[in-house]
Amino acid sequence: MGLLKTLSNAWRVKEIRSKILFTLVILLVFRIGSNIPVPGINRDYLAQMFQGQTGLLDLFDLFSGGAFSNFTIFALSITPYVTASIIVQLLTIAFPYFERLSKEGNEGRKKMATITRYLTIVLGLVQATGLTIGLFRRAIVNQNAFSMIVIITVLTAGTAFLMWLGEQINEYGVGNGISMIIFGGIIARIPTAVRGIHTQVKEGALSVVAVIALVVVAVLITVVIILMQQGTRKIPVQYAKRMVGRKMYGGQSTHIPIKVNQAGVIPIIFSLSLLQFPLTITYFVPQSSFAQWMSKYLSPSGDPGIWIYAILNITLTLFFTYFYTAITFKPEEVADNMRQSGGFVPGIRPGAATEEYLSRIMSRLCLVGGIFLACVATIPTVISEFTPLKLSFGGTSLLIAVGVALDTVQQIENQMLNRNYQGFLK
């Protein structure tokens, strides 16, 4: 009810209503483009290629809202931009130049955004080439150089256009543009998932009781995701009193909020991206023994690939949870800032002891958050394997969708709050 009330109040504000409508228009453009086919493709052969297709290709289809399996102009979706963003973030650790840019404020962020754009185009071009001459080669009607170049250009341009749409949402709409595009692709798959379940029930492959159980599980998973996304550990901080001139400062009590799932959905995306790296190679040699080995041993649809994939996914998700949290939260900097400001955690000495205390708290939270993310990412795969229910809208989809929805509502609330403050000051 709180969500509906927030949206209702925001709709009454002309400025915010315009931003919401602008965002919806951009998402409509995204969905229209997701249904425009790439020229020169045999649609019948394409349908046969993806008939019953599961496994590592699901991430591409997840982010693209089905555009990948239909091979439309947005088939690459925004995944090259996500990969480019991850690479640029990792470069801030390895190279002093990028670390310096990350600390230069707005100008540094602009330069990093420009680098990310160029890297996105390069990655999109490489990925488009691999798809065209590899995975989708047999679906191309005229396999000459001109047709290949046209398809590669269309796919790369589609990714660049999506990146531009995301930036327009950032500037004129609500929410994070790239996240909203991913969110739109995920939501667009709901009707297909519902239709698939209805077909299974109609054919007798799935009982009504199983569908009801699925709905209950989905609701419970959504509730748990919301609780984990909103959950925080509050570290109490006390500021000592000090005399400056004739005035007394300090003596205040506050807290440092540390989120239970500090890394968000990034560890899952990192893990899936790494697991998909060998798949990129198979694009160039789809009928090779390596591709067959990948399908058997590193795919959720393979045997014993289902177990290997699940174990690797859990391990990598836990690893990247710790890794990404270490990038975004630095206990030494927090402890040093507290010490310089005269703050301390009650019962903990300032300096090294505070840093150790914060590191210990963050390590425990990372373990809880990592296990949560691993379960969300793995449970749908296990359900699809051991039950007749084939989930195209799994835990990762729910996690991304709920996370983006919560973040967007939070931004709307912040804009409404800022507007009220501005009105008061005027």
CSV table of C-alpha atoms in Angstrom, one decimal:
chain,number,residue,atom,x,y,z
A,1,MET,CA,0.0,0.0,0.0
A,2,GLY,CA,2.9,2.3,0.7
A,3,LEU,CA,4.2,1.9,-2.8
A,4,LEU,CA,0.8,2.7,-4.4
A,5,LYS,CA,0.5,5.7,-2.1
A,6,THR,CA,3.9,7.0,-3.1
A,7,LEU,CA,3.1,6.6,-6.8
A,8,SER,CA,-0.3,8.2,-6.4
A,9,ASN,CA,1.2,11.2,-4.6
A,10,ALA,CA,4.0,11.5,-7.2
A,11,TRP,CA,1.5,11.4,-10.1
A,12,ARG,CA,-0.2,14.6,-8.8
A,13,VAL,CA,3.1,16.5,-9.2
A,14,LYS,CA,3.4,17.7,-12.7
A,15,GLU,CA,7.2,17.6,-12.9
A,16,ILE,CA,7.5,14.1,-11.6
A,17,ARG,CA,4.5,12.9,-13.7
A,18,SER,CA,6.3,14.2,-16.8
A,19,LYS,CA,9.4,12.2,-15.8
A,20,ILE,CA,7.4,9.0,-15.2
A,21,LEU,CA,5.7,9.4,-18.6
A,22,PHE,CA,9.0,10.1,-20.3
A,23,THR,CA,10.4,6.9,-18.8
A,24,LEU,CA,7.4,4.9,-19.9
A,25,VAL,CA,7.8,6.2,-23.5
A,26,ILE,CA,11.5,5.2,-23.6
A,27,LEU,CA,10.6,1.7,-22.4
A,28,LEU,CA,7.9,1.6,-25.1
A,29,VAL,CA,10.5,2.4,-27.7
A,30,PHE,CA,12.7,-0.3,-26.2
A,31,ARG,CA,9.9,-2.9,-26.5
A,32,ILE,CA,9.1,-1.8,-30.1
A,33,GLY,CA,12.7,-2.1,-31.1
A,34,SER,CA,12.9,-5.6,-29.4
A,35,ASN,CA,10.3,-6.8,-32.0
A,36,ILE,CA,12.0,-5.4,-35.1
A,37,PRO,CA,13.9,-8.3,-36.8
A,38,VAL,CA,17.4,-8.2,-38.1
A,39,PRO,CA,17.3,-8.2,-41.9
A,40,GLY,CA,18.2,-11.3,-43.8
A,41,ILE,CA,17.3,-14.0,-41.2
A,42,ASN,CA,15.3,-17.2,-41.8
A,43,ARG,CA,12.7,-17.0,-39.0
A,44,ASP,CA,11.6,-20.6,-39.3
A,45,TYR,CA,15.2,-21.9,-38.8
A,46,LEU,CA,15.6,-19.4,-36.0
A,47,ALA,CA,12.6,-20.8,-34.2
A,48,GLN,CA,13.9,-24.3,-34.5
A,49,MET,CA,17.3,-23.2,-33.0
A,50,PHE,CA,15.7,-22.0,-29.8
A,51,GLN,CA,13.0,-24.6,-29.5
A,52,GLY,CA,13.4,-25.8,-25.9
A,53,GLN,CA,16.7,-23.9,-25.6
A,54,THR,CA,17.9,-23.4,-22.0
A,55,GLY,CA,21.1,-23.0,-20.2
A,56,LEU,CA,23.8,-20.3,-20.5
A,57,LEU,CA,21.9,-18.4,-23.2
A,58,ASP,CA,19.2,-17.5,-20.7
A,59,LEU,CA,21.1,-14.5,-19.4
A,60,PHE,CA,21.1,-12.8,-22.8
A,61,ASP,CA,17.4,-13.5,-23.3
A,62,LEU,CA,16.7,-12.3,-19.7
A,63,PHE,CA,18.3,-8.9,-20.3
A,64,SER,CA,16.9,-8.5,-23.8
A,65,GLY,CA,13.3,-9.5,-23.0
A,66,GLY,CA,13.3,-12.2,-25.6
A,67,ALA,CA,15.0,-10.1,-28.3
A,68,PHE,CA,18.1,-12.4,-28.3
A,69,SER,CA,16.1,-15.6,-29.1
A,70,ASN,CA,14.2,-13.7,-31.8
A,71,PHE,CA,17.4,-12.1,-33.1
A,72,THR,CA,16.0,-8.5,-33.3
A,73,ILE,CA,17.9,-5.3,-33.6
A,74,PHE,CA,18.2,-5.2,-29.7
A,75,ALA,CA,19.4,-8.8,-29.5
A,76,LEU,CA,22.6,-7.8,-27.7
A,77,SER,CA,20.5,-5.8,-25.3
A,78,ILE,CA,22.5,-3.8,-22.8
A,79,THR,CA,24.9,-6.6,-21.8
A,80,PRO,CA,28.0,-5.0,-23.5
A,81,TYR,CA,27.4,-1.9,-21.5
A,82,VAL,CA,27.1,-3.9,-18.2
A,83,THR,CA,30.3,-5.7,-19.1
A,84,ALA,CA,32.1,-2.5,-19.9
A,85,SER,CA,31.0,-0.9,-16.7
A,86,ILE,CA,32.3,-3.9,-14.7
A,87,ILE,CA,35.6,-3.7,-16.5
A,88,VAL,CA,36.0,0.1,-15.9
A,89,GLN,CA,35.2,-0.5,-12.2
A,90,LEU,CA,37.8,-3.2,-11.9
A,91,LEU,CA,40.3,-0.9,-13.6
A,92,THR,CA,40.0,1.6,-10.8
A,93,ILE,CA,41.7,-0.9,-8.6
A,94,ALA,CA,44.4,-2.0,-11.0
A,95,PHE,CA,45.4,1.3,-12.6
A,96,PRO,CA,46.2,4.6,-10.8
A,97,TYR,CA,44.8,6.6,-13.7
A,98,PHE,CA,41.3,5.2,-13.3
A,99,GLU,CA,41.6,5.4,-9.5
A,100,ARG,CA,42.4,9.1,-9.9
A,101,LEU,CA,39.4,9.6,-12.2
A,102,SER,CA,37.1,8.0,-9.7
A,103,LYS,CA,38.2,10.6,-7.1
A,104,GLU,CA,38.0,13.7,-9.3
A,105,GLY,CA,34.2,14.2,-8.8
A,106,ASN,CA,31.9,15.1,-11.6
A,107,GLU,CA,34.6,15.6,-14.2
A,108,GLY,CA,36.2,12.3,-13.4
A,109,ARG,CA,32.8,10.5,-13.7
A,110,LYS,CA,32.2,12.1,-17.1
A,111,LYS,CA,35.6,10.8,-18.4
A,112,MET,CA,34.9,7.4,-17.0
A,113,ALA,CA,31.4,7.4,-18.7
A,114,THR,CA,33.0,8.3,-22.0
A,115,ILE,CA,35.5,5.5,-21.7
A,116,THR,CA,32.6,3.1,-20.8
A,117,ARG,CA,30.7,4.2,-23.9
A,118,TYR,CA,33.6,3.5,-26.3
A,119,LEU,CA,34.4,0.2,-24.6
A,120,THR,CA,30.7,-0.7,-25.0
A,121,ILE,CA,30.9,-0.2,-28.7
A,122,VAL,CA,34.0,-2.3,-29.0
A,123,LEU,CA,32.5,-5.2,-26.9
A,124,GLY,CA,29.2,-4.9,-28.8
A,125,LEU,CA,31.1,-5.2,-32.1
A,126,VAL,CA,33.0,-8.2,-30.9
A,127,GLN,CA,29.9,-9.9,-29.6
A,128,ALA,CA,27.9,-9.1,-32.7
A,129,THR,CA,30.6,-10.6,-34.9
A,130,GLY,CA,30.7,-13.8,-32.8
A,131,LEU,CA,26.9,-14.2,-33.0
A,132,THR,CA,26.7,-13.5,-36.7
A,133,ILE,CA,29.5,-15.7,-37.9
A,134,GLY,CA,28.9,-18.3,-35.2
A,135,LEU,CA,25.7,-19.1,-33.4
A,136,PHE,CA,23.3,-17.5,-35.9
A,137,ARG,CA,25.2,-18.2,-39.1
A,138,ARG,CA,23.0,-21.0,-40.4
A,139,ALA,CA,19.9,-18.7,-39.9
A,140,ILE,CA,21.3,-16.1,-42.3
A,141,VAL,CA,19.7,-16.4,-45.7
A,142,ASN,CA,22.5,-14.9,-47.8
A,143,GLN,CA,25.8,-15.8,-46.2
A,144,ASN,CA,28.0,-13.3,-48.1
A,145,ALA,CA,30.3,-10.6,-46.7
A,146,PHE,CA,27.8,-7.7,-47.3
A,147,SER,CA,25.0,-9.5,-45.4
A,148,MET,CA,27.3,-10.3,-42.5
A,149,ILE,CA,28.5,-6.6,-42.2
A,150,VAL,CA,25.0,-5.3,-42.3
A,151,ILE,CA,23.9,-7.7,-39.5
A,152,ILE,CA,26.9,-6.9,-37.4
A,153,THR,CA,26.4,-3.1,-37.9
A,154,VAL,CA,22.7,-3.4,-37.0
A,155,LEU,CA,23.4,-5.3,-33.8
A,156,THR,CA,26.1,-2.9,-32.7
A,157,ALA,CA,24.0,0.1,-33.5
A,158,GLY,CA,21.1,-1.4,-31.5
A,159,THR,CA,23.3,-1.7,-28.4
A,160,ALA,CA,24.6,1.9,-28.9
A,161,PHE,CA,21.0,3.1,-29.2
A,162,LEU,CA,19.9,1.3,-26.0
A,163,MET,CA,22.9,2.9,-24.2
A,164,TRP,CA,21.6,6.3,-25.4
A,165,LEU,CA,18.1,5.5,-24.3
A,166,GLY,CA,19.4,4.7,-20.8
A,167,GLU,CA,21.2,8.0,-20.6
A,168,GLN,CA,18.1,9.8,-21.6
A,169,ILE,CA,16.2,8.2,-18.7
A,170,ASN,CA,19.0,9.2,-16.4
A,171,GLU,CA,18.7,12.8,-17.5
A,172,TYR,CA,15.0,13.3,-18.1
A,173,GLY,CA,13.2,10.3,-16.5
A,174,VAL,CA,13.2,8.5,-13.2
A,175,GLY,CA,15.4,5.6,-12.0
A,176,ASN,CA,18.7,4.4,-13.4
A,177,GLY,CA,18.4,4.2,-17.2
A,178,ILE,CA,20.3,1.0,-17.7
A,179,SER,CA,18.6,-0.8,-14.8
A,180,MET,CA,15.2,0.4,-16.1
A,181,ILE,CA,15.9,-1.1,-19.6
A,182,ILE,CA,16.9,-4.4,-18.0
A,183,PHE,CA,13.8,-4.2,-15.8
A,184,GLY,CA,11.6,-3.6,-18.9
A,185,GLY,CA,13.1,-6.7,-20.6
A,186,ILE,CA,12.4,-8.8,-17.5
A,187,ILE,CA,8.9,-7.6,-17.1
A,188,ALA,CA,8.2,-8.2,-20.8
A,189,ARG,CA,8.8,-11.9,-20.2
A,190,ILE,CA,6.0,-12.3,-17.7
A,191,PRO,CA,3.2,-12.8,-20.3
A,192,THR,CA,5.3,-15.5,-22.0
A,193,ALA,CA,6.0,-17.2,-18.7
A,194,VAL,CA,2.3,-17.2,-17.8
A,195,ARG,CA,1.3,-18.5,-21.2
A,196,GLY,CA,3.8,-21.3,-20.9
A,197,ILE,CA,2.5,-22.3,-17.5
A,198,HIS,CA,-1.1,-22.2,-18.9
A,199,THR,CA,-0.1,-24.5,-21.8
A,200,GLN,CA,1.6,-27.0,-19.4
A,201,VAL,CA,-1.6,-27.1,-17.3
A,202,LYS,CA,-3.8,-27.5,-20.3
A,203,GLU,CA,-1.7,-30.3,-21.6
A,204,GLY,CA,-1.7,-32.0,-18.2
A,205,ALA,CA,2.0,-31.7,-17.8
A,206,LEU,CA,1.5,-29.5,-14.7
A,207,SER,CA,-1.2,-29.6,-12.0
A,208,VAL,CA,-3.1,-26.7,-10.6
A,209,VAL,CA,-1.7,-27.5,-7.2
A,210,ALA,CA,1.8,-27.1,-8.5
A,211,VAL,CA,0.9,-23.7,-10.0
A,212,ILE,CA,-0.5,-22.6,-6.7
A,213,ALA,CA,2.6,-23.8,-4.9
A,214,LEU,CA,4.7,-21.8,-7.5
A,215,VAL,CA,2.7,-18.6,-6.8
A,216,VAL,CA,3.2,-19.1,-3.1
A,217,VAL,CA,6.9,-19.7,-3.5
A,218,ALA,CA,7.2,-16.6,-5.8
A,219,VAL,CA,5.5,-14.4,-3.3
A,220,LEU,CA,7.7,-15.7,-0.4
A,221,ILE,CA,10.8,-15.2,-2.5
A,222,THR,CA,9.7,-11.6,-3.3
A,223,VAL,CA,9.1,-10.9,0.4
A,224,VAL,CA,12.5,-12.3,1.3
A,225,ILE,CA,14.2,-10.2,-1.4
A,226,ILE,CA,12.5,-7.0,-0.2
A,227,LEU,CA,13.5,-7.7,3.4
A,228,MET,CA,17.1,-8.5,2.4
A,229,GLN,CA,17.4,-5.5,0.0
A,230,GLN,CA,16.0,-3.1,2.7
A,231,GLY,CA,17.8,-4.8,5.7
A,232,THR,CA,20.6,-2.8,7.4
A,233,ARG,CA,22.9,-3.2,10.3
A,234,LYS,CA,23.2,0.0,12.3
A,235,ILE,CA,26.6,0.6,13.8
A,236,PRO,CA,26.2,3.1,16.7
A,237,VAL,CA,28.6,6.1,16.7
A,238,GLN,CA,29.2,8.6,19.5
A,239,TYR,CA,30.9,11.9,19.0
A,240,ALA,CA,32.9,13.3,21.9
A,241,LYS,CA,32.3,16.8,23.2
A,242,ARG,CA,34.9,19.4,22.3
A,243,MET,CA,35.3,23.1,23.0
A,244,VAL,CA,36.0,25.4,20.0
A,245,GLY,CA,36.3,29.0,21.2
A,246,ARG,CA,33.4,29.6,23.6
A,247,LYS,CA,31.1,27.0,22.0
A,248,MET,CA,30.7,23.3,22.8
A,249,TYR,CA,30.5,20.9,19.8
A,250,GLY,CA,29.8,17.2,19.6
A,251,GLY,CA,28.2,14.9,22.1
A,252,GLN,CA,25.8,13.6,19.4
A,253,SER,CA,24.8,10.0,18.9
A,254,THR,CA,24.2,8.6,15.4
A,255,HIS,CA,24.8,5.4,13.4
A,256,ILE,CA,26.4,4.0,10.3
A,257,PRO,CA,23.8,2.0,8.2
A,258,ILE,CA,25.4,-1.0,6.5
A,259,LYS,CA,23.2,-2.9,4.2
A,260,VAL,CA,23.0,-6.7,4.6
A,261,ASN,CA,23.2,-7.1,0.8
A,262,GLN,CA,25.7,-4.4,0.2
A,263,ALA,CA,26.7,-5.7,-3.3
A,264,GLY,CA,23.1,-5.8,-4.6
A,265,VAL,CA,22.7,-8.0,-7.7
A,266,ILE,CA,26.2,-7.3,-9.0
A,267,PRO,CA,27.7,-10.6,-7.8
A,268,ILE,CA,25.1,-12.6,-9.7
A,269,ILE,CA,25.8,-10.6,-12.9
A,270,PHE,CA,29.5,-11.0,-12.4
A,271,SER,CA,29.1,-14.8,-11.9
A,272,LEU,CA,26.8,-15.3,-14.8
A,273,SER,CA,29.1,-13.2,-17.1
A,274,LEU,CA,32.1,-15.2,-16.1
A,275,LEU,CA,30.2,-18.5,-16.7
A,276,GLN,CA,29.2,-17.2,-20.1
A,277,PHE,CA,32.7,-16.3,-21.2
A,278,PRO,CA,33.4,-19.8,-22.6
A,279,LEU,CA,30.1,-19.6,-24.4
A,280,THR,CA,31.3,-16.6,-26.4
A,281,ILE,CA,34.0,-18.9,-27.8
A,282,THR,CA,31.5,-21.5,-28.9
A,283,TYR,CA,29.7,-18.8,-31.0
A,284,PHE,CA,32.6,-19.1,-33.5
A,285,VAL,CA,32.6,-23.0,-33.5
A,286,PRO,CA,29.0,-24.0,-32.6
A,287,GLN,CA,29.4,-27.6,-34.0
A,288,SER,CA,32.8,-28.3,-32.5
A,289,SER,CA,33.6,-30.9,-29.8
A,290,PHE,CA,34.4,-28.0,-27.4
A,291,ALA,CA,30.8,-26.6,-27.8
A,292,GLN,CA,29.4,-30.1,-27.2
A,293,TRP,CA,31.6,-30.5,-24.1
A,294,MET,CA,30.4,-27.1,-22.8
A,295,SER,CA,26.8,-28.1,-23.4
A,296,LYS,CA,27.3,-31.3,-21.4
A,297,TYR,CA,29.5,-30.1,-18.5
A,298,LEU,CA,28.9,-26.4,-18.1
A,299,SER,CA,25.2,-25.9,-18.8
A,300,PRO,CA,22.1,-26.1,-16.6
A,301,SER,CA,20.5,-28.4,-19.2
A,302,GLY,CA,23.5,-30.8,-19.3
A,303,ASP,CA,24.2,-33.9,-17.2
A,304,PRO,CA,26.2,-33.6,-15.0
A,305,GLY,CA,26.4,-29.9,-16.1
A,306,ILE,CA,23.5,-29.0,-13.8
A,307,TRP,CA,25.5,-29.9,-10.7
A,308,ILE,CA,28.8,-28.3,-12.0
A,309,TYR,CA,27.0,-25.1,-13.0
A,310,ALA,CA,25.2,-24.8,-9.7
A,311,ILE,CA,28.4,-25.3,-7.7
A,312,LEU,CA,30.3,-22.8,-9.8
A,313,ASN,CA,27.5,-20.3,-9.6
A,314,ILE,CA,27.3,-20.5,-5.8
A,315,THR,CA,31.1,-20.3,-5.4
A,316,LEU,CA,31.5,-17.4,-7.8
A,317,THR,CA,28.5,-15.5,-6.3
A,318,LEU,CA,30.0,-15.8,-2.8
A,319,PHE,CA,33.4,-14.7,-4.0
A,320,PHE,CA,32.1,-11.7,-5.9
A,321,THR,CA,29.9,-10.7,-2.9
A,322,TYR,CA,33.1,-10.3,-0.8
A,323,PHE,CA,35.0,-8.8,-3.7
A,324,TYR,CA,32.5,-6.1,-4.7
A,325,THR,CA,31.7,-5.2,-1.1
A,326,ALA,CA,35.5,-4.7,-0.5
A,327,ILE,CA,35.4,-2.2,-3.4
A,328,THR,CA,32.4,-0.2,-2.3
A,329,PHE,CA,32.9,-0.3,1.5
A,330,LYS,CA,36.4,0.4,2.9
A,331,PRO,CA,36.5,0.0,6.8
A,332,GLU,CA,39.9,1.8,7.0
A,333,GLU,CA,38.5,4.9,5.4
A,334,VAL,CA,35.4,4.9,7.5
A,335,ALA,CA,37.4,4.4,10.7
A,336,ASP,CA,39.9,7.1,9.8
A,337,ASN,CA,37.0,9.6,9.0
A,338,MET,CA,35.4,8.8,12.3
A,339,ARG,CA,38.6,9.4,14.2
A,340,GLN,CA,39.3,12.7,12.5
A,341,SER,CA,35.7,13.8,13.3
A,342,GLY,CA,36.0,12.8,17.0
A,343,GLY,CA,33.6,9.9,16.6
A,344,PHE,CA,33.9,6.4,18.0
A,345,VAL,CA,31.9,3.2,18.3
A,346,PRO,CA,30.9,2.8,22.0
A,347,GLY,CA,33.2,0.2,23.6
A,348,ILE,CA,35.7,0.2,20.7
A,349,ARG,CA,38.9,2.1,20.6
A,350,PRO,CA,39.3,4.5,17.6
A,351,GLY,CA,41.7,3.7,14.8
A,352,ALA,CA,42.8,0.1,14.2
A,353,ALA,CA,40.4,-1.5,16.6
A,354,THR,CA,37.4,0.3,14.9
A,355,GLU,CA,38.7,-0.8,11.5
A,356,GLU,CA,38.9,-4.4,12.7
A,357,TYR,CA,35.4,-4.2,14.2
A,358,LEU,CA,33.9,-2.8,11.0
A,359,SER,CA,35.7,-5.5,8.9
A,360,ARG,CA,34.4,-8.2,11.1
A,361,ILE,CA,30.8,-6.9,10.9
A,362,MET,CA,31.0,-6.5,7.1
A,363,SER,CA,32.5,-10.1,6.7
A,364,ARG,CA,29.5,-11.5,8.6
A,365,LEU,CA,27.0,-9.5,6.5
A,366,CYS,CA,28.8,-10.6,3.3
A,367,LEU,CA,28.3,-14.2,4.3
A,368,VAL,CA,24.6,-13.7,4.9
A,369,GLY,CA,24.2,-11.6,1.7
A,370,GLY,CA,26.2,-14.0,-0.4
A,371,ILE,CA,24.3,-17.1,0.7
A,372,PHE,CA,21.0,-15.2,0.0
A,373,LEU,CA,22.2,-14.3,-3.5
A,374,ALA,CA,23.5,-17.9,-4.2
A,375,CYS,CA,20.1,-19.4,-3.1
A,376,VAL,CA,18.1,-16.9,-5.3
A,377,ALA,CA,20.3,-17.6,-8.3
A,378,THR,CA,20.4,-21.4,-7.9
A,379,ILE,CA,16.9,-22.5,-6.6
A,380,PRO,CA,15.1,-21.8,-9.9
A,381,THR,CA,17.6,-24.0,-11.7
A,382,VAL,CA,17.1,-26.8,-9.3
A,383,ILE,CA,13.3,-26.5,-9.5
A,384,SER,CA,13.4,-26.5,-13.3
A,385,GLU,CA,15.6,-29.7,-13.2
A,386,PHE,CA,13.6,-31.8,-10.7
A,387,THR,CA,10.1,-30.6,-11.4
A,388,PRO,CA,8.0,-30.5,-14.7
A,389,LEU,CA,7.9,-26.7,-14.2
A,390,LYS,CA,10.3,-24.9,-16.5
A,391,LEU,CA,11.0,-21.4,-15.1
A,392,SER,CA,11.9,-18.7,-17.6
A,393,PHE,CA,11.2,-16.1,-14.9
A,394,GLY,CA,13.5,-17.2,-12.0
A,395,GLY,CA,15.0,-15.9,-8.9
A,396,THR,CA,17.6,-13.7,-10.6
A,397,SER,CA,14.8,-12.0,-12.6
A,398,LEU,CA,12.8,-11.4,-9.4
A,399,LEU,CA,15.9,-10.0,-7.6
A,400,ILE,CA,16.7,-7.6,-10.4
A,401,ALA,CA,13.1,-6.5,-10.9
A,402,VAL,CA,12.4,-6.0,-7.2
A,403,GLY,CA,15.7,-4.2,-6.7
A,404,VAL,CA,15.1,-1.8,-9.6
A,405,ALA,CA,11.5,-1.2,-8.5
A,406,LEU,CA,12.6,-0.4,-4.9
A,407,ASP,CA,15.4,1.9,-6.1
A,408,THR,CA,13.1,3.7,-8.5
A,409,VAL,CA,10.4,4.3,-5.8
A,410,GLN,CA,13.2,5.6,-3.5
A,411,GLN,CA,14.3,8.1,-6.1
A,412,ILE,CA,10.7,9.3,-6.6
A,413,GLU,CA,10.4,9.8,-2.9
A,414,ASN,CA,13.7,11.7,-2.8
A,415,GLN,CA,12.5,14.0,-5.6
A,416,MET,CA,9.2,14.6,-3.8
A,417,LEU,CA,11.1,15.4,-0.6
A,418,ASN,CA,13.5,17.8,-2.4
A,419,ARG,CA,10.6,19.5,-4.1
A,420,ASN,CA,8.9,20.1,-0.7
A,421,TYR,CA,12.1,21.5,0.7
A,422,GLN,CA,12.5,23.8,-2.3
A,423,GLY,CA,8.9,25.0,-1.9
A,424,PHE,CA,9.5,25.7,1.8
A,425,LEU,CA,12.7,27.7,1.1
A,426,LYS,CA,10.9,29.7,-1.6
